[in-house]
């Protein structure tokens, strides 16, 4: 069973072993509105925690997606090139952005679990 | 934060309200921008544009309001017959654009529609220069509804049959649901449609009546922007401002033929010189290859040299691809010119293309 954590930037990371899958939350996709393009990173790219690694474009604006931890991109969701709307319809499933091999899982310790994230969103009004 | 007469309606409809030009305005409804855009192109969209400024000019005895207004704009206003509407700009002494506006003659008055973000400055500008010749009445509390799309005519004609035969860029008074409204056949989508000026206290009930028509759905400012960009129309503060002239912005079609010769508006000498010799830069349409979206501020590059900047860029739902407009040096402005747009530090191949991106569909009778 994968362990899912959330960042304050409204990204989720689902952790299985030393690989994390990253996407944005249902709240984030709703705030963005219709997603029309996702610029996903190349497999093999080494990324540092907090680095901008992907960009999600809605009709209105572009938003950066940050690496929640350091490591190496192992796979990007190529399907989003043709179906970016899956970020809206299935943000925590088919709308994932990329998978990365985590260099140090302890970097994820400060992230929120599901309950804490829901409380965080509620607090945003 | 100010609210339009439709604030409660927007909340009922589930709009996402955002601050825009000092107003809480609906950027989209729960349907989302793509659906709202498509609906406006296929049927009819209802937009709340009550944040825009409406001003009425009336000549004082012995004066001519159209002639007076012509001292501030390059458009042919004196030539407007009653019921005719024209697009023009307030210019400054350098030929730059202070705002763009619509002017309609009712015969007795001139009705101006100005941009929300500029309306206080525009009013002060009018008061400073036209007070001797005109009564200047700001009507900033009135409502303004835009009903846009190929089915706008059949929807509005159910309430007011006479609107069906109005031609593009004309206006007339009509009673809608007991309220006196001024309707023009105009808009900001490139398609057919109307703008309906309503008394503040009748705006909500007229909007609700329009929304009960089967063709009509509410549309927010998000789709308003994507629709106007497809139509190649300028957004003030982005595609035109005090640093761009009507010639550079390729708005010379809106400058009266006699006025090009005779001048008599602020910055006329600059504009006339550009007409004679050509402007050094020009607003153009740009089509990027692939899916990346070049937004406002993106540099336009040829052979490693920056030749201009994108002033509006986004996703065109009607074309399912990115489009942009911007300014480039005159020498690089020909259609078919290959350029690169810098998007997040990476060059995206693109080409200069004619505008509009989506063909206009105005009703000319």
GROMACS .gro file of C-alpha atoms in nm:
model
  490
    1UNK     CA    1   0.000   0.000   0.000
    2UNK     CA    2   0.147   0.326  -0.112
    3UNK     CA    3   0.200   0.605   0.135
    4UNK     CA    4   0.060   0.939   0.007
    5UNK     CA    5   0.183   1.276   0.132
    6UNK     CA    6   0.106   1.633   0.038
    7UNK     CA    7   0.305   1.956   0.007
    8UNK     CA    8   0.189   2.309   0.084
    9UNK     CA    9   0.211   2.369  -0.293
   10UNK     CA   10  -0.081   2.125  -0.331
   11UNK     CA   11   0.122   1.846  -0.483
   12UNK     CA   12   0.086   1.484  -0.378
   13UNK     CA   13   0.356   1.220  -0.374
   14UNK     CA   14   0.268   0.854  -0.358
   15UNK     CA   15   0.562   0.654  -0.223
   16UNK     CA   16   0.626   0.290  -0.306
   17UNK     CA   17   0.968   0.165  -0.201
   18UNK     CA   18   1.216   0.431  -0.309
   19UNK     CA   19   1.004   0.561  -0.599
   20UNK     CA   20   0.762   0.851  -0.565
   21UNK     CA   21   0.483   0.942  -0.809
   22UNK     CA   22   0.398   1.313  -0.819
   23UNK     CA   23   0.083   1.498  -0.918
   24UNK     CA   24  -0.141   1.781  -0.800
   25UNK     CA   25  -0.435   1.761  -0.562
   26UNK     CA   26  -0.804   1.784  -0.648
   27UNK     CA   27  -0.806   2.125  -0.480
   28UNK     CA   28  -0.516   2.244  -0.698
   29UNK     CA   29  -0.674   2.132  -1.026
   30UNK     CA   30  -0.996   2.305  -0.929
   31UNK     CA   31  -0.808   2.627  -0.856
   32UNK     CA   32  -0.619   2.605  -1.187
   33UNK     CA   33  -0.923   2.540  -1.400
   34UNK     CA   34  -0.906   2.361  -1.735
   35UNK     CA   35  -0.556   2.222  -1.789
   36UNK     CA   36  -0.449   2.247  -2.155
   37UNK     CA   37  -0.080   2.154  -2.146
   38UNK     CA   38   0.165   1.984  -1.911
   39UNK     CA   39   0.539   2.016  -1.966
   40UNK     CA   40   0.680   1.701  -1.802
   41UNK     CA   41   1.050   1.634  -1.732
   42UNK     CA   42   1.274   1.389  -1.921
   43UNK     CA   43   1.352   1.056  -1.760
   44UNK     CA   44   1.706   1.061  -1.623
   45UNK     CA   45   1.694   1.423  -1.512
   46UNK     CA   46   1.851   1.474  -1.168
   47UNK     CA   47   1.649   1.712  -0.955
   48UNK     CA   48   1.697   1.886  -0.623
   49UNK     CA   49   1.427   1.925  -0.362
   50UNK     CA   50   1.222   2.238  -0.437
   51UNK     CA   51   1.340   2.261  -0.799
   52UNK     CA   52   1.080   2.340  -1.065
   53UNK     CA   53   1.059   2.023  -1.275
   54UNK     CA   54   0.728   2.045  -1.458
   55UNK     CA   55   0.483   2.313  -1.566
   56UNK     CA   56   0.109   2.285  -1.580
   57UNK     CA   57  -0.072   2.530  -1.807
   58UNK     CA   58  -0.437   2.615  -1.761
   59UNK     CA   59  -0.620   2.844  -2.003
   60UNK     CA   60  -0.541   3.131  -1.767
   61UNK     CA   61  -0.187   3.074  -1.645
   62UNK     CA   62   0.123   2.860  -1.611
   63UNK     CA   63   0.214   2.704  -1.274
   64UNK     CA   64   0.537   2.538  -1.171
   65UNK     CA   65   0.546   2.189  -1.026
   66UNK     CA   66   0.829   2.141  -0.776
   67UNK     CA   67   1.022   1.830  -0.683
   68UNK     CA   68   0.910   1.745  -0.327
   69UNK     CA   69   1.244   1.569  -0.273
   70UNK     CA   70   1.583   1.519  -0.439
   71UNK     CA   71   1.646   1.233  -0.678
   72UNK     CA   72   1.617   1.129  -1.040
   73UNK     CA   73   1.317   1.134  -1.273
   74UNK     CA   74   1.251   0.777  -1.388
   75UNK     CA   75   0.933   0.822  -1.590
   76UNK     CA   76   0.707   1.101  -1.712
   77UNK     CA   77   0.338   1.067  -1.793
   78UNK     CA   78   0.359   1.085  -2.172
   79UNK     CA   79  -0.018   1.040  -2.205
   80UNK     CA   80  -0.074   1.392  -2.074
   81UNK     CA   81   0.055   1.534  -2.403
   82UNK     CA   82  -0.268   1.423  -2.570
   83UNK     CA   83  -0.500   1.426  -2.272
   84UNK     CA   84  -0.397   1.711  -2.037
   85UNK     CA   85  -0.758   1.727  -1.916
   86UNK     CA   86  -0.692   1.413  -1.708
   87UNK     CA   87  -0.523   1.644  -1.458
   88UNK     CA   88  -0.873   1.786  -1.401
   89UNK     CA   89  -1.079   1.469  -1.423
   90UNK     CA   90  -0.845   1.233  -1.234
   91UNK     CA   91  -0.579   1.442  -1.060
   92UNK     CA   92  -0.469   1.172  -0.818
   93UNK     CA   93  -0.486   0.889  -1.073
   94UNK     CA   94  -0.434   0.917  -1.449
   95UNK     CA   95  -0.336   1.283  -1.406
   96UNK     CA   96   0.004   1.203  -1.245
   97UNK     CA   97   0.302   1.401  -1.380
   98UNK     CA   98   0.621   1.205  -1.318
   99UNK     CA   99   0.786   0.933  -1.110
  100UNK     CA  100   1.119   0.984  -0.938
  101UNK     CA  101   1.371   0.770  -0.755
  102UNK     CA  102   1.409   0.929  -0.414
  103UNK     CA  103   1.764   1.000  -0.295
  104UNK     CA  104   1.671   1.042   0.069
  105UNK     CA  105   1.322   0.952   0.187
  106UNK     CA  106   1.371   1.145   0.509
  107UNK     CA  107   1.330   1.463   0.299
  108UNK     CA  108   0.960   1.377   0.293
  109UNK     CA  109   0.924   1.372   0.671
  110UNK     CA  110   0.788   1.724   0.694
  111UNK     CA  111   0.507   1.665   0.442
  112UNK     CA  112   0.141   1.637   0.537
  113UNK     CA  113  -0.063   1.319   0.543
  114UNK     CA  114  -0.416   1.310   0.396
  115UNK     CA  115  -0.589   1.434   0.713
  116UNK     CA  116  -0.338   1.714   0.772
  117UNK     CA  117  -0.366   1.825   0.408
  118UNK     CA  118  -0.745   1.832   0.422
  119UNK     CA  119  -0.723   2.051   0.732
  120UNK     CA  120  -0.469   2.272   0.553
  121UNK     CA  121  -0.705   2.321   0.256
  122UNK     CA  122  -0.996   2.390   0.488
  123UNK     CA  123  -0.786   2.658   0.657
  124UNK     CA  124  -0.743   2.836   0.321
  125UNK     CA  125  -1.115   2.913   0.325
  126UNK     CA  126  -1.375   4.576  -0.363
  127UNK     CA  127  -1.668   4.691  -0.579
  128UNK     CA  128  -1.947   4.465  -0.700
  129UNK     CA  129  -2.160   4.477  -1.012
  130UNK     CA  130  -2.542   4.449  -0.998
  131UNK     CA  131  -2.499   4.077  -1.079
  132UNK     CA  132  -2.283   3.986  -0.778
  133UNK     CA  133  -2.558   3.782  -0.609
  134UNK     CA  134  -2.640   3.607  -0.937
  135UNK     CA  135  -2.273   3.513  -0.988
  136UNK     CA  136  -2.263   3.361  -0.639
  137UNK     CA  137  -2.585   3.166  -0.703
  138UNK     CA  138  -2.439   3.035  -1.029
  139UNK     CA  139  -2.127   2.914  -0.847
  140UNK     CA  140  -1.886   3.155  -1.017
  141UNK     CA  141  -1.526   3.179  -0.910
  142UNK     CA  142  -1.493   3.548  -0.826
  143UNK     CA  143  -1.159   3.721  -0.861
  144UNK     CA  144  -1.048   4.081  -0.820
  145UNK     CA  145  -1.042   4.258  -1.156
  146UNK     CA  146  -1.003   4.635  -1.200
  147UNK     CA  147  -1.130   4.689  -0.847
  148UNK     CA  148  -1.436   4.463  -0.890
  149UNK     CA  149  -1.517   4.113  -0.776
  150UNK     CA  150  -1.573   3.953  -1.117
  151UNK     CA  151  -1.652   3.598  -1.233
  152UNK     CA  152  -1.349   3.446  -1.405
  153UNK     CA  153  -1.546   3.129  -1.472
  154UNK     CA  154  -1.853   2.933  -1.367
  155UNK     CA  155  -1.846   2.565  -1.264
  156UNK     CA  156  -1.857   2.460  -1.632
  157UNK     CA  157  -1.503   2.596  -1.684
  158UNK     CA  158  -1.340   2.819  -1.943
  159UNK     CA  159  -1.316   2.561  -2.225
  160UNK     CA  160  -1.686   2.476  -2.212
  161UNK     CA  161  -1.784   2.843  -2.177
  162UNK     CA  162  -1.567   2.936  -2.474
  163UNK     CA  163  -1.710   2.656  -2.690
  164UNK     CA  164  -2.065   2.742  -2.588
  165UNK     CA  165  -2.016   3.105  -2.692
  166UNK     CA  166  -1.887   2.996  -3.033
  167UNK     CA  167  -2.174   2.749  -3.081
  168UNK     CA  168  -2.477   2.905  -2.906
  169UNK     CA  169  -2.483   3.216  -2.685
  170UNK     CA  170  -2.283   3.327  -2.383
  171UNK     CA  171  -2.394   3.590  -2.133
  172UNK     CA  172  -2.112   3.803  -1.990
  173UNK     CA  173  -2.134   4.055  -1.708
  174UNK     CA  174  -1.928   4.353  -1.822
  175UNK     CA  175  -2.090   4.601  -1.587
  176UNK     CA  176  -1.745   4.689  -1.451
  177UNK     CA  177  -1.680   4.880  -1.773
  178UNK     CA  178  -1.749   5.252  -1.764
  179UNK     CA  179  -2.041   5.411  -1.942
  180UNK     CA  180  -2.040   5.787  -1.999
  181UNK     CA  181  -2.297   6.007  -2.171
  182UNK     CA  182  -2.190   6.323  -2.352
  183UNK     CA  183  -2.446   6.590  -2.439
  184UNK     CA  184  -2.358   6.906  -2.630
  185UNK     CA  185  -2.400   7.231  -2.443
  186UNK     CA  186  -2.593   7.503  -2.633
  187UNK     CA  187  -2.391   7.623  -2.930
  188UNK     CA  188  -2.153   7.326  -2.919
  189UNK     CA  189  -2.117   6.993  -3.101
  190UNK     CA  190  -2.038   6.693  -2.883
  191UNK     CA  191  -1.895   6.485  -3.170
  192UNK     CA  192  -1.661   6.763  -3.279
  193UNK     CA  193  -1.556   6.812  -2.917
  194UNK     CA  194  -1.483   6.440  -2.868
  195UNK     CA  195  -1.280   6.441  -3.189
  196UNK     CA  196  -1.028   6.666  -3.014
  197UNK     CA  197  -0.942   6.361  -2.795
  198UNK     CA  198  -0.976   6.067  -3.036
  199UNK     CA  199  -0.868   5.997  -3.396
  200UNK     CA  200  -1.194   5.828  -3.495
  201UNK     CA  201  -1.452   5.985  -3.727
  202UNK     CA  202  -1.710   6.074  -3.463
  203UNK     CA  203  -1.867   6.370  -3.643
  204UNK     CA  204  -1.958   6.133  -3.925
  205UNK     CA  205  -2.162   5.903  -3.697
  206UNK     CA  206  -2.528   5.902  -3.792
  207UNK     CA  207  -2.781   5.849  -3.512
  208UNK     CA  208  -2.771   5.482  -3.416
  209UNK     CA  209  -2.418   5.422  -3.546
  210UNK     CA  210  -2.132   5.298  -3.332
  211UNK     CA  211  -1.757   5.326  -3.378
  212UNK     CA  212  -1.439   5.197  -3.212
  213UNK     CA  213  -1.171   5.454  -3.133
  214UNK     CA  214  -0.895   5.542  -2.883
  215UNK     CA  215  -0.808   5.827  -2.649
  216UNK     CA  216  -0.457   5.928  -2.755
  217UNK     CA  217  -0.188   6.128  -2.577
  218UNK     CA  218   0.046   6.390  -2.724
  219UNK     CA  219   0.294   6.121  -2.830
  220UNK     CA  220   0.023   5.932  -3.018
  221UNK     CA  221   0.014   5.666  -2.742
  222UNK     CA  222  -0.316   5.512  -2.639
  223UNK     CA  223  -0.469   5.618  -2.305
  224UNK     CA  224  -0.766   5.384  -2.351
  225UNK     CA  225  -0.976   5.233  -2.626
  226UNK     CA  226  -1.350   5.285  -2.636
  227UNK     CA  227  -1.677   5.243  -2.820
  228UNK     CA  228  -1.875   5.553  -2.914
  229UNK     CA  229  -2.240   5.540  -3.020
  230UNK     CA  230  -2.450   5.834  -3.134
  231UNK     CA  231  -2.812   5.832  -3.023
  232UNK     CA  232  -2.874   6.155  -3.212
  233UNK     CA  233  -2.910   6.358  -2.894
  234UNK     CA  234  -2.612   6.215  -2.710
  235UNK     CA  235  -2.290   6.024  -2.748
  236UNK     CA  236  -2.266   5.707  -2.539
  237UNK     CA  237  -1.914   5.596  -2.450
  238UNK     CA  238  -1.806   5.256  -2.318
  239UNK     CA  239  -1.458   5.267  -2.164
  240UNK     CA  240  -1.235   5.015  -1.988
  241UNK     CA  241  -1.294   4.945  -1.619
  242UNK     CA  242  -0.933   5.002  -1.517
  243UNK     CA  243  -0.920   5.337  -1.701
  244UNK     CA  244  -1.261   5.479  -1.623
  245UNK     CA  245  -1.169   5.725  -1.348
  246UNK     CA  246  -0.876   5.862  -1.551
  247UNK     CA  247  -1.089   5.876  -1.866
  248UNK     CA  248  -1.360   6.067  -1.684
  249UNK     CA  249  -1.108   6.318  -1.549
  250UNK     CA  250  -0.964   6.350  -1.901
  251UNK     CA  251  -1.310   6.421  -2.046
  252UNK     CA  252  -1.391   6.668  -1.771
  253UNK     CA  253  -1.063   6.850  -1.819
  254UNK     CA  254  -1.095   6.890  -2.194
  255UNK     CA  255  -1.465   6.878  -2.283
  256UNK     CA  256  -1.644   7.053  -1.997
  257UNK     CA  257  -1.693   7.373  -2.195
  258UNK     CA  258  -1.859   7.192  -2.484
  259UNK     CA  259  -2.039   6.899  -2.320
  260UNK     CA  260  -2.236   6.782  -2.024
  261UNK     CA  261  -2.038   6.479  -1.907
  262UNK     CA  262  -2.243   6.224  -1.718
  263UNK     CA  263  -2.069   5.917  -1.579
  264UNK     CA  264  -2.319   5.630  -1.561
  265UNK     CA  265  -2.086   5.395  -1.374
  266UNK     CA  266  -2.364   5.225  -1.180
  267UNK     CA  267  -2.548   5.106  -1.491
  268UNK     CA  268  -2.530   4.741  -1.586
  269UNK     CA  269  -2.372   4.617  -1.909
  270UNK     CA  270  -2.448   4.269  -2.036
  271UNK     CA  271  -2.281   4.113  -2.339
  272UNK     CA  272  -2.477   3.841  -2.515
  273UNK     CA  273  -2.245   3.682  -2.768
  274UNK     CA  274  -2.257   3.398  -3.014
  275UNK     CA  275  -2.435   3.276  -3.327
  276UNK     CA  276  -2.760   3.217  -3.134
  277UNK     CA  277  -2.751   3.550  -2.947
  278UNK     CA  278  -2.989   3.708  -3.201
  279UNK     CA  279  -3.257   3.442  -3.173
  280UNK     CA  280  -3.234   3.445  -2.792
  281UNK     CA  281  -3.257   3.823  -2.752
  282UNK     CA  282  -3.516   3.857  -3.030
  283UNK     CA  283  -3.751   3.641  -2.823
  284UNK     CA  284  -3.758   3.930  -2.573
  285UNK     CA  285  -3.712   4.216  -2.823
  286UNK     CA  286  -3.803   4.109  -3.179
  287UNK     CA  287  -3.658   4.423  -3.341
  288UNK     CA  288  -3.297   4.338  -3.246
  289UNK     CA  289  -3.291   4.061  -3.507
  290UNK     CA  290  -3.238   4.302  -3.797
  291UNK     CA  291  -2.992   4.540  -3.626
  292UNK     CA  292  -2.660   4.556  -3.807
  293UNK     CA  293  -2.311   4.522  -3.658
  294UNK     CA  294  -2.198   4.846  -3.491
  295UNK     CA  295  -2.543   5.002  -3.457
  296UNK     CA  296  -2.744   5.077  -3.144
  297UNK     CA  297  -3.099   5.159  -3.036
  298UNK     CA  298  -3.316   5.203  -2.725
  299UNK     CA  299  -3.547   4.915  -2.635
  300UNK     CA  300  -3.770   4.835  -2.340
  301UNK     CA  301  -3.676   4.501  -2.189
  302UNK     CA  302  -3.894   4.373  -1.907
  303UNK     CA  303  -4.018   4.726  -1.844
  304UNK     CA  304  -3.673   4.884  -1.825
  305UNK     CA  305  -3.529   5.120  -2.083
  306UNK     CA  306  -3.209   4.968  -2.221
  307UNK     CA  307  -2.965   5.069  -2.489
  308UNK     CA  308  -2.867   4.778  -2.711
  309UNK     CA  309  -2.579   4.772  -2.959
  310UNK     CA  310  -2.492   4.491  -3.196
  311UNK     CA  311  -2.130   4.460  -3.097
  312UNK     CA  312  -1.899   4.270  -2.870
  313UNK     CA  313  -1.551   4.146  -2.794
  314UNK     CA  314  -1.555   3.788  -2.920
  315UNK     CA  315  -1.525   3.832  -3.296
  316UNK     CA  316  -1.867   3.674  -3.331
  317UNK     CA  317  -2.220   3.806  -3.360
  318UNK     CA  318  -2.380   3.948  -3.049
  319UNK     CA  319  -2.507   4.241  -2.848
  320UNK     CA  320  -2.413   4.462  -2.559
  321UNK     CA  321  -2.707   4.568  -2.347
  322UNK     CA  322  -2.682   4.872  -2.121
  323UNK     CA  323  -2.932   4.836  -1.838
  324UNK     CA  324  -3.052   5.049  -1.546
  325UNK     CA  325  -2.866   4.921  -1.237
  326UNK     CA  326  -3.182   4.794  -1.066
  327UNK     CA  327  -3.303   4.605  -1.376
  328UNK     CA  328  -2.973   4.433  -1.456
  329UNK     CA  329  -3.026   4.126  -1.240
  330UNK     CA  330  -3.376   4.049  -1.365
  331UNK     CA  331  -3.280   4.103  -1.730
  332UNK     CA  332  -2.976   3.876  -1.689
  333UNK     CA  333  -3.195   3.608  -1.530
  334UNK     CA  334  -3.447   3.641  -1.811
  335UNK     CA  335  -3.171   3.596  -2.069
  336UNK     CA  336  -3.039   3.292  -1.881
  337UNK     CA  337  -3.380   3.125  -1.905
  338UNK     CA  338  -3.346   3.124  -2.285
  339UNK     CA  339  -3.237   2.776  -2.393
  340UNK     CA  340  -2.941   2.904  -2.597
  341UNK     CA  341  -2.786   3.108  -2.317
  342UNK     CA  342  -2.529   3.011  -2.054
  343UNK     CA  343  -2.321   3.236  -1.827
  344UNK     CA  344  -1.961   3.295  -1.936
  345UNK     CA  345  -1.681   3.448  -1.730
  346UNK     CA  346  -1.385   3.673  -1.795
  347UNK     CA  347  -1.156   3.376  -1.861
  348UNK     CA  348  -1.339   3.279  -2.180
  349UNK     CA  349  -1.389   3.646  -2.265
  350UNK     CA  350  -1.010   3.670  -2.288
  351UNK     CA  351  -0.960   3.351  -2.494
  352UNK     CA  352  -1.242   3.453  -2.730
  353UNK     CA  353  -1.103   3.802  -2.793
  354UNK     CA  354  -0.751   3.666  -2.845
  355UNK     CA  355  -0.876   3.425  -3.113
  356UNK     CA  356  -1.049   3.723  -3.274
  357UNK     CA  357  -0.720   3.919  -3.271
  358UNK     CA  358  -0.873   4.198  -3.062
  359UNK     CA  359  -0.656   4.417  -2.840
  360UNK     CA  360  -0.673   4.412  -2.462
  361UNK     CA  361  -0.592   4.753  -2.316
  362UNK     CA  362  -0.292   4.755  -2.082
  363UNK     CA  363  -0.147   4.453  -2.264
  364UNK     CA  364  -0.165   4.482  -2.644
  365UNK     CA  365  -0.210   4.858  -2.646
  366UNK     CA  366  -0.107   5.123  -2.394
  367UNK     CA  367   0.050   5.468  -2.373
  368UNK     CA  368   0.366   5.339  -2.547
  369UNK     CA  369   0.183   5.209  -2.858
  370UNK     CA  370   0.022   5.420  -3.129
  371UNK     CA  371  -0.285   5.325  -3.335
  372UNK     CA  372  -0.051   5.278  -3.634
  373UNK     CA  373   0.185   5.042  -3.450
  374UNK     CA  374  -0.116   4.853  -3.311
  375UNK     CA  375  -0.254   4.811  -3.666
  376UNK     CA  376  -0.567   5.002  -3.570
  377UNK     CA  377  -0.538   5.251  -3.856
  378UNK     CA  378  -0.869   5.118  -3.992
  379UNK     CA  379  -1.032   5.292  -3.694
  380UNK     CA  380  -0.875   5.631  -3.773
  381UNK     CA  381  -1.107   5.839  -3.990
  382UNK     CA  382  -0.981   5.897  -4.346
  383UNK     CA  383  -1.026   6.274  -4.324
  384UNK     CA  384  -0.883   6.278  -3.977
  385UNK     CA  385  -0.560   6.117  -4.100
  386UNK     CA  386  -0.518   6.421  -4.320
  387UNK     CA  387  -0.661   6.692  -4.098
  388UNK     CA  388  -0.537   6.570  -3.758
  389UNK     CA  389  -0.678   6.765  -3.466
  390UNK     CA  390  -0.639   6.487  -3.204
  391UNK     CA  391  -0.361   6.447  -2.945
  392UNK     CA  392  -0.046   6.307  -3.104
  393UNK     CA  393  -0.175   6.364  -3.458
  394UNK     CA  394   0.169   6.471  -3.582
  395UNK     CA  395   0.323   6.143  -3.462
  396UNK     CA  396   0.044   5.936  -3.613
  397UNK     CA  397   0.058   6.124  -3.944
  398UNK     CA  398   0.435   6.077  -3.963
  399UNK     CA  399   0.393   5.703  -3.904
  400UNK     CA  400   0.123   5.684  -4.170
  401UNK     CA  401   0.355   5.855  -4.419
  402UNK     CA  402   0.682   5.680  -4.330
  403UNK     CA  403   0.567   5.362  -4.159
  404UNK     CA  404   0.602   5.280  -3.790
  405UNK     CA  405   0.919   5.112  -3.664
  406UNK     CA  406   0.722   4.823  -3.515
  407UNK     CA  407   0.394   4.651  -3.567
  408UNK     CA  408   0.144   4.429  -3.381
  409UNK     CA  409   0.132   4.083  -3.538
  410UNK     CA  410  -0.027   3.744  -3.485
  411UNK     CA  411   0.208   3.459  -3.390
  412UNK     CA  412   0.147   3.086  -3.414
  413UNK     CA  413   0.384   2.875  -3.201
  414UNK     CA  414   0.461   2.519  -3.312
  415UNK     CA  415   0.377   2.238  -3.074
  416UNK     CA  416   0.191   2.273  -2.749
  417UNK     CA  417   0.394   2.516  -2.535
  418UNK     CA  418   0.213   2.839  -2.456
  419UNK     CA  419   0.402   3.168  -2.490
  420UNK     CA  420   0.240   3.418  -2.258
  421UNK     CA  421   0.258   3.795  -2.219
  422UNK     CA  422   0.620   3.910  -2.185
  423UNK     CA  423   0.780   3.624  -2.379
  424UNK     CA  424   1.062   3.752  -2.601
  425UNK     CA  425   1.034   3.715  -2.978
  426UNK     CA  426   1.372   3.618  -3.123
  427UNK     CA  427   1.517   3.586  -3.473
  428UNK     CA  428   1.866   3.445  -3.512
  429UNK     CA  429   1.945   3.503  -3.146
  430UNK     CA  430   1.838   3.868  -3.157
  431UNK     CA  431   1.532   3.992  -2.967
  432UNK     CA  432   1.296   4.161  -3.215
  433UNK     CA  433   0.995   4.206  -2.992
  434UNK     CA  434   0.773   4.078  -2.715
  435UNK     CA  435   0.450   3.884  -2.683
  436UNK     CA  436   0.172   4.106  -2.543
  437UNK     CA  437  -0.102   3.840  -2.522
  438UNK     CA  438  -0.063   3.467  -2.551
  439UNK     CA  439  -0.267   3.169  -2.454
  440UNK     CA  440  -0.449   2.856  -2.552
  441UNK     CA  441  -0.707   2.897  -2.827
  442UNK     CA  442  -0.985   2.650  -2.746
  443UNK     CA  443  -1.134   2.688  -3.094
  444UNK     CA  444  -0.807   2.585  -3.258
  445UNK     CA  445  -0.686   2.353  -2.980
  446UNK     CA  446  -0.344   2.511  -2.992
  447UNK     CA  447  -0.149   2.804  -2.855
  448UNK     CA  448  -0.172   3.147  -3.020
  449UNK     CA  449  -0.014   3.482  -2.941
  450UNK     CA  450   0.011   3.841  -3.048
  451UNK     CA  451   0.293   4.081  -2.996
  452UNK     CA  452   0.504   4.358  -3.142
  453UNK     CA  453   0.799   4.305  -3.376
  454UNK     CA  454   1.025   4.536  -3.570
  455UNK     CA  455   0.870   4.641  -3.900
  456UNK     CA  456   1.139   4.463  -4.104
  457UNK     CA  457   1.050   4.130  -3.939
  458UNK     CA  458   0.673   4.168  -3.947
  459UNK     CA  459   0.581   3.997  -4.277
  460UNK     CA  460   0.344   3.702  -4.260
  461UNK     CA  461   0.536   3.377  -4.281
  462UNK     CA  462   0.842   3.513  -4.098
  463UNK     CA  463   0.994   3.241  -3.880
  464UNK     CA  464   1.066   3.347  -3.524
  465UNK     CA  465   1.133   3.184  -3.188
  466UNK     CA  466   0.942   3.256  -2.869
  467UNK     CA  467   1.132   3.222  -2.544
  468UNK     CA  468   0.921   3.011  -2.308
  469UNK     CA  469   1.086   2.944  -1.971
  470UNK     CA  470   1.427   2.997  -2.124
  471UNK     CA  471   1.369   2.761  -2.416
  472UNK     CA  472   1.313   2.874  -2.776
  473UNK     CA  473   0.982   2.761  -2.927
  474UNK     CA  474   0.965   2.783  -3.309
  475UNK     CA  475   0.681   3.005  -3.430
  476UNK     CA  476   0.560   3.193  -3.734
  477UNK     CA  477   0.410   3.536  -3.790
  478UNK     CA  478   0.058   3.491  -3.925
  479UNK     CA  479  -0.236   3.713  -4.020
  480UNK     CA  480  -0.507   3.785  -3.764
  481UNK     CA  481  -0.778   3.709  -3.671
  482UNK     CA  482  -0.695   3.351  -3.578
  483UNK     CA  483  -1.066   3.267  -3.594
  484UNK     CA  484  -1.271   3.432  -3.868
  485UNK     CA  485  -1.498   3.716  -3.756
  486UNK     CA  486  -1.869   3.647  -3.790
  487UNK     CA  487  -2.030   3.990  -3.754
  488UNK     CA  488  -2.388   4.047  -3.871
  489UNK     CA  489  -2.384   4.302  -4.149
  490UNK     CA  490  -2.739   4.242  -4.272
   0.00000   0.00000   0.00000
